[in-house]
mmCIF file of C-alpha atoms and ligand atoms in Angstrom:
data_model
loop_
_atom_site.group_PDB
_atom_site.id
_atom_site.type_symbol
_atom_site.label_atom_id
_atom_site.label_comp_id
_atom_site.label_asym_id
_atom_site.label_seq_id
_atom_site.Cartn_x
_atom_site.Cartn_y
_atom_site.Cartn_z
ATOM 1 C CA MET H 67 135.638 -2.999 186.468
ATOM 2 C CA LYS H 68 136.074 -3.138 190.087
ATOM 3 C CA TYR H 69 139.210 -1.569 191.701
ATOM 4 C CA GLY H 70 140.384 -2.360 195.271
ATOM 5 C CA ILE H 71 141.968 0.862 196.763
ATOM 6 C CA ILE H 72 144.214 0.511 199.638
ATOM 7 C CA SER H 73 146.512 3.065 201.304
ATOM 8 C CA ASP H 74 148.751 3.550 204.369
ATOM 9 C CA ILE H 75 149.714 -0.297 204.872
ATOM 10 C CA HIS H 76 152.533 0.742 207.091
ATOM 11 C CA SER H 77 154.175 -2.404 207.329
ATOM 12 C CA ASN H 78 151.280 -4.240 209.020
ATOM 13 C CA LEU H 79 151.349 -7.591 207.599
ATOM 14 C CA GLU H 80 148.216 -8.872 209.308
ATOM 15 C CA ALA H 81 146.046 -6.073 208.539
ATOM 16 C CA PHE H 82 147.349 -6.083 204.903
ATOM 17 C CA GLU H 83 146.891 -9.907 204.497
ATOM 18 C CA GLU H 84 143.070 -9.533 206.046
ATOM 19 C CA VAL H 85 142.431 -6.946 203.312
ATOM 20 C CA LEU H 86 143.832 -8.813 200.589
ATOM 21 C CA GLY H 87 141.953 -11.813 201.556
ATOM 22 C CA PHE H 88 138.693 -9.525 201.733
ATOM 23 C CA LEU H 89 139.373 -7.890 198.240
ATOM 24 C CA GLU H 90 140.561 -10.986 196.589
ATOM 25 C CA ASN H 91 137.217 -12.370 195.076
ATOM 26 C CA ARG H 92 135.653 -8.883 194.910
ATOM 27 C CA VAL H 93 137.930 -6.890 192.800
ATOM 28 C CA ASP H 94 139.501 -7.205 189.385
ATOM 29 C CA GLN H 95 142.542 -4.804 190.343
ATOM 30 C CA ILE H 96 144.073 -3.638 193.505
ATOM 31 C CA ILE H 97 145.871 -0.192 193.597
ATOM 32 C CA CYS H 98 147.824 1.173 196.239
ATOM 33 C CA LEU H 99 148.019 4.827 197.581
ATOM 34 C CA GLY H 100 151.405 4.805 199.393
ATOM 35 C CA ASP H 101 153.122 4.488 202.458
ATOM 36 C CA ILE H 102 153.655 0.647 202.380
ATOM 37 C CA ILE H 103 156.236 1.030 204.841
ATOM 38 C CA GLY H 104 156.926 2.809 208.264
ATOM 39 C CA TYR H 105 155.469 2.379 211.811
ATOM 40 C CA GLY H 106 154.956 -1.290 211.564
ATOM 41 C CA PRO H 107 157.114 -4.363 211.998
ATOM 42 C CA ASN H 108 156.874 -6.121 208.755
ATOM 43 C CA PRO H 109 158.345 -3.596 205.842
ATOM 44 C CA ASN H 110 159.832 -6.284 203.589
ATOM 45 C CA GLU H 111 156.853 -8.495 203.769
ATOM 46 C CA CYS H 112 154.496 -5.931 202.829
ATOM 47 C CA ALA H 113 156.770 -4.232 200.151
ATOM 48 C CA SER H 114 156.896 -7.761 198.588
ATOM 49 C CA LEU H 115 153.248 -8.264 198.454
ATOM 50 C CA VAL H 116 152.991 -5.102 196.615
ATOM 51 C CA ARG H 117 155.830 -5.739 194.292
ATOM 52 C CA ILE H 118 155.330 -9.485 193.452
ATOM 53 C CA ASN H 119 151.475 -9.011 193.011
ATOM 54 C CA LYS H 120 152.464 -5.993 190.633
ATOM 55 C CA PHE H 121 149.986 -3.766 192.330
ATOM 56 C CA PRO H 122 150.101 -0.208 190.605
ATOM 57 C CA CYS H 123 151.377 2.010 193.527
ATOM 58 C CA VAL H 124 152.206 5.542 194.198
ATOM 59 C CA ALA H 125 154.939 6.708 196.377
ATOM 60 C CA GLY H 126 154.037 7.991 200.041
ATOM 61 C CA ASN H 127 156.117 10.269 202.380
ATOM 62 C CA HIS H 128 157.571 7.222 204.139
ATOM 63 C CA GLU H 129 158.848 5.870 200.935
ATOM 64 C CA TYR H 130 160.210 9.258 200.351
ATOM 65 C CA GLY H 131 161.772 9.149 203.851
ATOM 66 C CA ALA H 132 163.513 5.875 203.271
ATOM 67 C CA GLU H 133 164.871 6.891 199.967
ATOM 68 C CA ASN H 134 165.976 10.360 201.433
ATOM 69 C CA ILE H 135 164.214 12.475 198.975
ATOM 70 C CA ILE H 136 162.739 13.995 202.412
ATOM 71 C CA GLY H 137 164.763 14.370 205.235
ATOM 72 C CA ILE H 138 164.048 12.594 208.776
ATOM 73 C CA GLU H 139 163.491 16.081 210.029
ATOM 74 C CA ASN H 140 159.912 16.015 208.135
ATOM 75 C CA PHE H 141 158.772 13.314 210.476
ATOM 76 C CA ASN H 142 157.586 13.274 213.893
ATOM 77 C CA PRO H 143 159.959 11.979 216.464
ATOM 78 C CA LEU H 144 158.255 8.475 216.769
ATOM 79 C CA ALA H 145 157.718 8.171 212.882
ATOM 80 C CA ALA H 146 161.502 8.938 212.637
ATOM 81 C CA VAL H 147 162.554 6.105 215.127
ATOM 82 C CA ALA H 148 160.199 3.665 212.995
ATOM 83 C CA LEU H 149 161.481 4.831 209.871
ATOM 84 C CA ASN H 150 165.225 4.448 210.827
ATOM 85 C CA TRP H 151 164.385 1.198 211.996
ATOM 86 C CA THR H 152 162.783 0.351 208.729
ATOM 87 C CA CYS H 153 165.703 1.390 206.659
ATOM 88 C CA ARG H 154 168.158 -0.806 208.386
ATOM 89 C CA GLY H 155 166.071 -3.989 207.608
ATOM 90 C CA LEU H 156 164.758 -3.122 203.978
ATOM 91 C CA SER H 157 166.155 -5.442 201.545
ATOM 92 C CA ALA H 158 167.864 -4.015 198.322
ATOM 93 C CA GLU H 159 165.178 -5.643 196.247
ATOM 94 C CA ASN H 160 162.476 -3.671 198.345
ATOM 95 C CA PHE H 161 164.383 -0.558 198.573
ATOM 96 C CA ASN H 162 165.135 -0.591 194.614
ATOM 97 C CA PHE H 163 161.173 -1.310 194.213
ATOM 98 C CA ILE H 164 160.153 1.509 196.247
ATOM 99 C CA ARG H 165 162.465 3.831 194.241
ATOM 100 C CA THR H 166 160.449 2.912 191.340
ATOM 101 C CA LEU H 167 157.100 4.359 192.678
ATOM 102 C CA PRO H 168 155.742 7.397 190.891
ATOM 103 C CA PRO H 169 154.191 10.610 192.808
ATOM 104 C CA ARG H 170 150.922 10.045 190.848
ATOM 105 C CA MET H 171 149.061 7.727 188.532
ATOM 106 C CA GLU H 172 146.037 7.968 186.155
ATOM 107 C CA PHE H 173 143.730 5.212 185.281
ATOM 108 C CA GLU H 174 140.499 5.218 183.128
ATOM 109 C CA ASP H 175 138.413 7.923 184.870
ATOM 110 C CA PHE H 176 140.261 8.582 188.092
ATOM 111 C CA GLU H 177 143.830 9.369 189.374
ATOM 112 C CA ILE H 178 145.592 8.298 192.485
ATOM 113 C CA VAL H 179 147.832 10.121 194.784
ATOM 114 C CA HIS H 180 149.163 9.649 198.415
ATOM 115 C CA GLY H 181 148.635 13.237 199.406
ATOM 116 C CA SER H 182 147.306 16.048 197.016
ATOM 117 C CA LEU H 183 147.460 17.254 193.608
ATOM 118 C CA LYS H 184 149.201 20.392 194.516
ATOM 119 C CA ASN H 185 151.995 18.228 196.490
ATOM 120 C CA PRO H 186 151.273 14.549 195.595
ATOM 121 C CA VAL H 187 153.424 13.142 198.387
ATOM 122 C CA LEU H 188 153.465 15.373 201.364
ATOM 123 C CA GLU H 189 150.359 17.595 201.469
ATOM 124 C CA TYR H 190 147.365 16.559 203.663
ATOM 125 C CA ILE H 191 143.804 17.046 202.351
ATOM 126 C CA THR H 192 141.878 17.721 205.458
ATOM 127 C CA ASN H 193 139.425 20.335 204.970
ATOM 128 C CA ILE H 194 137.620 22.383 202.234
ATOM 129 C CA GLU H 195 140.626 24.744 202.178
ATOM 130 C CA THR H 196 143.156 22.217 201.533
ATOM 131 C CA ALA H 197 141.130 20.495 199.134
ATOM 132 C CA ALA H 198 140.333 23.321 196.969
ATOM 133 C CA PRO H 199 143.840 23.571 194.784
ATOM 134 C CA THR H 200 143.456 19.788 194.436
ATOM 135 C CA PHE H 201 139.963 20.088 192.706
ATOM 136 C CA LYS H 202 141.277 22.670 190.533
ATOM 137 C CA LEU H 203 144.065 20.450 189.406
ATOM 138 C CA MET H 204 141.873 17.449 188.964
ATOM 139 C CA LYS H 205 141.730 16.287 185.167
ATOM 140 C CA THR H 206 139.255 13.325 185.953
ATOM 141 C CA PRO H 207 136.171 13.415 188.060
ATOM 142 C CA LEU H 208 137.532 11.189 190.829
ATOM 143 C CA LEU H 209 140.702 11.402 192.922
ATOM 144 C CA PHE H 210 141.722 8.650 195.372
ATOM 145 C CA ALA H 211 144.189 9.975 198.094
ATOM 146 C CA GLY H 212 145.313 8.658 201.504
ATOM 147 C CA HIS H 213 148.034 10.041 203.974
ATOM 148 C CA THR H 214 145.375 11.354 206.604
ATOM 149 C CA HIS H 215 144.563 7.840 207.636
ATOM 150 C CA ARG H 216 140.853 8.918 207.982
ATOM 151 C CA PRO H 217 138.297 7.790 205.395
ATOM 152 C CA ALA H 218 136.712 10.813 203.843
ATOM 153 C CA VAL H 219 134.721 11.993 200.927
ATOM 154 C CA MET H 220 134.772 15.528 199.335
ATOM 155 C CA SER H 221 132.965 16.735 196.223
ATOM 156 C CA LYS H 222 132.866 19.826 194.165
ATOM 157 C CA ASN H 223 129.563 20.863 192.247
ATOM 158 C CA ASN H 224 128.882 24.092 190.596
ATOM 159 C CA GLY H 225 131.823 25.729 192.529
ATOM 160 C CA LYS H 226 130.714 24.521 195.954
ATOM 161 C CA ILE H 227 132.795 22.144 197.959
ATOM 162 C CA GLU H 228 131.253 19.814 200.513
ATOM 163 C CA GLY H 229 133.197 17.304 202.455
ATOM 164 C CA PHE H 230 132.674 14.996 205.483
ATOM 165 C CA SER H 231 134.491 12.150 207.158
ATOM 166 C CA ILE H 232 133.170 8.480 206.824
ATOM 167 C CA ASN H 233 132.190 6.613 209.939
ATOM 168 C CA GLY H 234 132.322 2.798 209.742
ATOM 169 C CA GLU H 235 131.270 1.398 206.116
ATOM 170 C CA GLY H 236 129.259 3.019 203.553
ATOM 171 C CA SER H 237 128.559 3.567 199.707
ATOM 172 C CA PHE H 238 129.085 6.773 197.965
ATOM 173 C CA SER H 239 127.921 7.545 194.352
ATOM 174 C CA ILE H 240 130.233 9.476 192.303
ATOM 175 C CA GLY H 241 128.109 12.141 190.489
ATOM 176 C CA GLU H 242 128.984 12.585 186.511
ATOM 177 C CA ASN H 243 128.921 16.428 186.895
ATOM 178 C CA GLN H 244 130.931 16.916 189.889
ATOM 179 C CA LYS H 245 134.322 16.141 191.107
ATOM 180 C CA THR H 246 134.984 13.773 193.965
ATOM 181 C CA ILE H 247 138.138 13.242 196.274
ATOM 182 C CA PHE H 248 137.778 10.116 198.113
ATOM 183 C CA ASN H 249 140.110 9.221 200.982
ATOM 184 C CA ALA H 250 140.295 5.366 201.370
ATOM 185 C CA GLY H 251 141.567 5.666 205.038
ATOM 186 C CA SER H 252 144.452 3.522 206.206
ATOM 187 C CA VAL H 253 144.969 -0.638 206.063
ATOM 188 C CA GLY H 254 147.711 -0.765 208.909
ATOM 189 C CA GLN H 255 147.314 2.539 210.910
ATOM 190 C CA PRO H 256 143.812 3.890 210.864
ATOM 191 C CA ARG H 257 143.504 7.175 212.924
ATOM 192 C CA ASP H 258 139.813 7.804 213.001
ATOM 193 C CA GLY H 259 138.983 5.881 216.091
ATOM 194 C CA ASN H 260 138.249 2.751 214.317
ATOM 195 C CA PRO H 261 140.961 0.232 214.805
ATOM 196 C CA GLN H 262 139.602 -2.036 211.897
ATOM 197 C CA ALA H 263 141.635 -1.942 208.548
ATOM 198 C CA ALA H 264 140.109 0.474 205.769
ATOM 199 C CA CYS H 265 139.999 -0.237 202.082
ATOM 200 C CA ALA H 266 137.677 0.737 199.395
ATOM 201 C CA ILE H 267 136.213 -0.672 196.137
ATOM 202 C CA TYR H 268 135.336 1.536 193.199
ATOM 203 C CA ASP H 269 132.746 -0.122 190.611
ATOM 204 C CA THR H 270 133.086 1.861 187.552
ATOM 205 C CA ASN H 271 129.784 0.696 185.885
ATOM 206 C CA ARG H 272 127.919 1.543 189.183
ATOM 207 C CA LYS H 273 129.954 4.949 189.553
ATOM 208 C CA GLU H 274 130.180 3.853 193.204
ATOM 209 C CA VAL H 275 132.847 3.882 195.901
ATOM 210 C CA PHE H 276 132.345 1.445 199.185
ATOM 211 C CA LEU H 277 134.400 2.108 202.051
ATOM 212 C CA HIS H 278 134.811 -1.321 203.978
ATOM 213 C CA ARG H 279 136.293 -2.004 207.503
ATOM 214 C CA VAL H 280 138.143 -5.167 208.229
ATOM 215 C CA SER H 281 139.206 -6.756 211.512
ATOM 216 C CA TYR H 282 142.516 -8.329 211.885
ATOM 217 C CA ASP H 283 144.746 -9.737 214.680
ATOM 218 C CA ILE H 284 145.737 -6.356 216.273
ATOM 219 C CA SER H 285 147.459 -8.219 219.294
ATOM 220 C CA ARG H 286 149.751 -10.275 216.925
ATOM 221 C CA THR H 287 150.945 -7.019 215.304
ATOM 222 C CA GLN H 288 151.638 -5.377 218.522
ATOM 223 C CA GLY H 289 153.594 -8.529 219.764
ATOM 224 C CA LYS H 290 155.899 -8.005 216.779
ATOM 225 C CA MET H 291 156.420 -4.455 217.453
ATOM 226 C CA GLN H 292 157.372 -5.078 221.013
ATOM 227 C CA LYS H 293 159.771 -7.620 220.025
ATOM 228 C CA ALA H 294 161.226 -5.166 217.650
ATOM 229 C CA GLY H 295 161.474 -2.515 220.169
ATOM 230 C CA LEU H 296 159.370 -0.051 218.313
ATOM 231 C CA PRO H 297 157.943 2.901 220.245
ATOM 232 C CA GLN H 298 155.139 1.900 222.701
ATOM 233 C CA ARG H 299 152.878 4.920 221.528
ATOM 234 C CA LEU H 300 153.006 3.396 217.820
ATOM 235 C CA ILE H 301 152.157 -0.160 219.482
ATOM 236 C CA ASP H 302 149.232 1.424 221.610
ATOM 237 C CA ARG H 303 147.530 3.327 219.079
ATOM 238 C CA LEU H 304 146.803 0.367 216.882
ATOM 239 C CA LYS H 305 144.236 -0.837 219.582
ATOM 240 C CA THR H 306 142.460 2.529 219.683
ATOM 241 C CA GLY H 307 142.688 3.217 216.013
ATOM 242 C CA SER H 308 144.086 6.856 216.946
HETATM 243 ZN ZN1 LIG O 469 150.714 7.229 206.367
#
């Protein structure tokens, strides 16, 4: 079985469509790690694609923000502007859909979450210290997480935690006797200095995860954001992946 793992689409339809096209004939099932909406210009189109294709998906902090489960004060000022804009335009159908998203899900030999197992929707796993409590809570050998918008892999072997960020593309084997946290990066707003959309493929037979980067028409997304009057910094950062 091959799973396509996508995260942090953030209303970026161009990036999302390119990633779906890339994954289409390569995987059996696509799974989403949350933050479908926020920041970008096409929240309804992106939410509809996840909903209509019935991709299993967990809730991200931007979904919780739209649902008012967490207050707008939990977002940085630019994210808050974009979230308010998103909420004004979100259809009732898509709003009801994002309300159904659970905070975590379990599959055959892995789990998925937006942030961490300690705090599934809100916590960032960025280093060994923040990874440690999640490793303790893992019931499966592998966990996929997003939220940081930076691809990374961390493992715990005989009590020792190691981790590193992933530059560009690469394949990573999932050891049987260790636990692994894999961050699949972001489809619609990468922050690792690489503006290409990120996605991962987990091959359950080979016990390998591949991190891929996919180019998309960034200028087109930026043009739509300009038209929508979204903050300039959010428009600019797509070109630099920052
Ligand atoms: Zn995000």
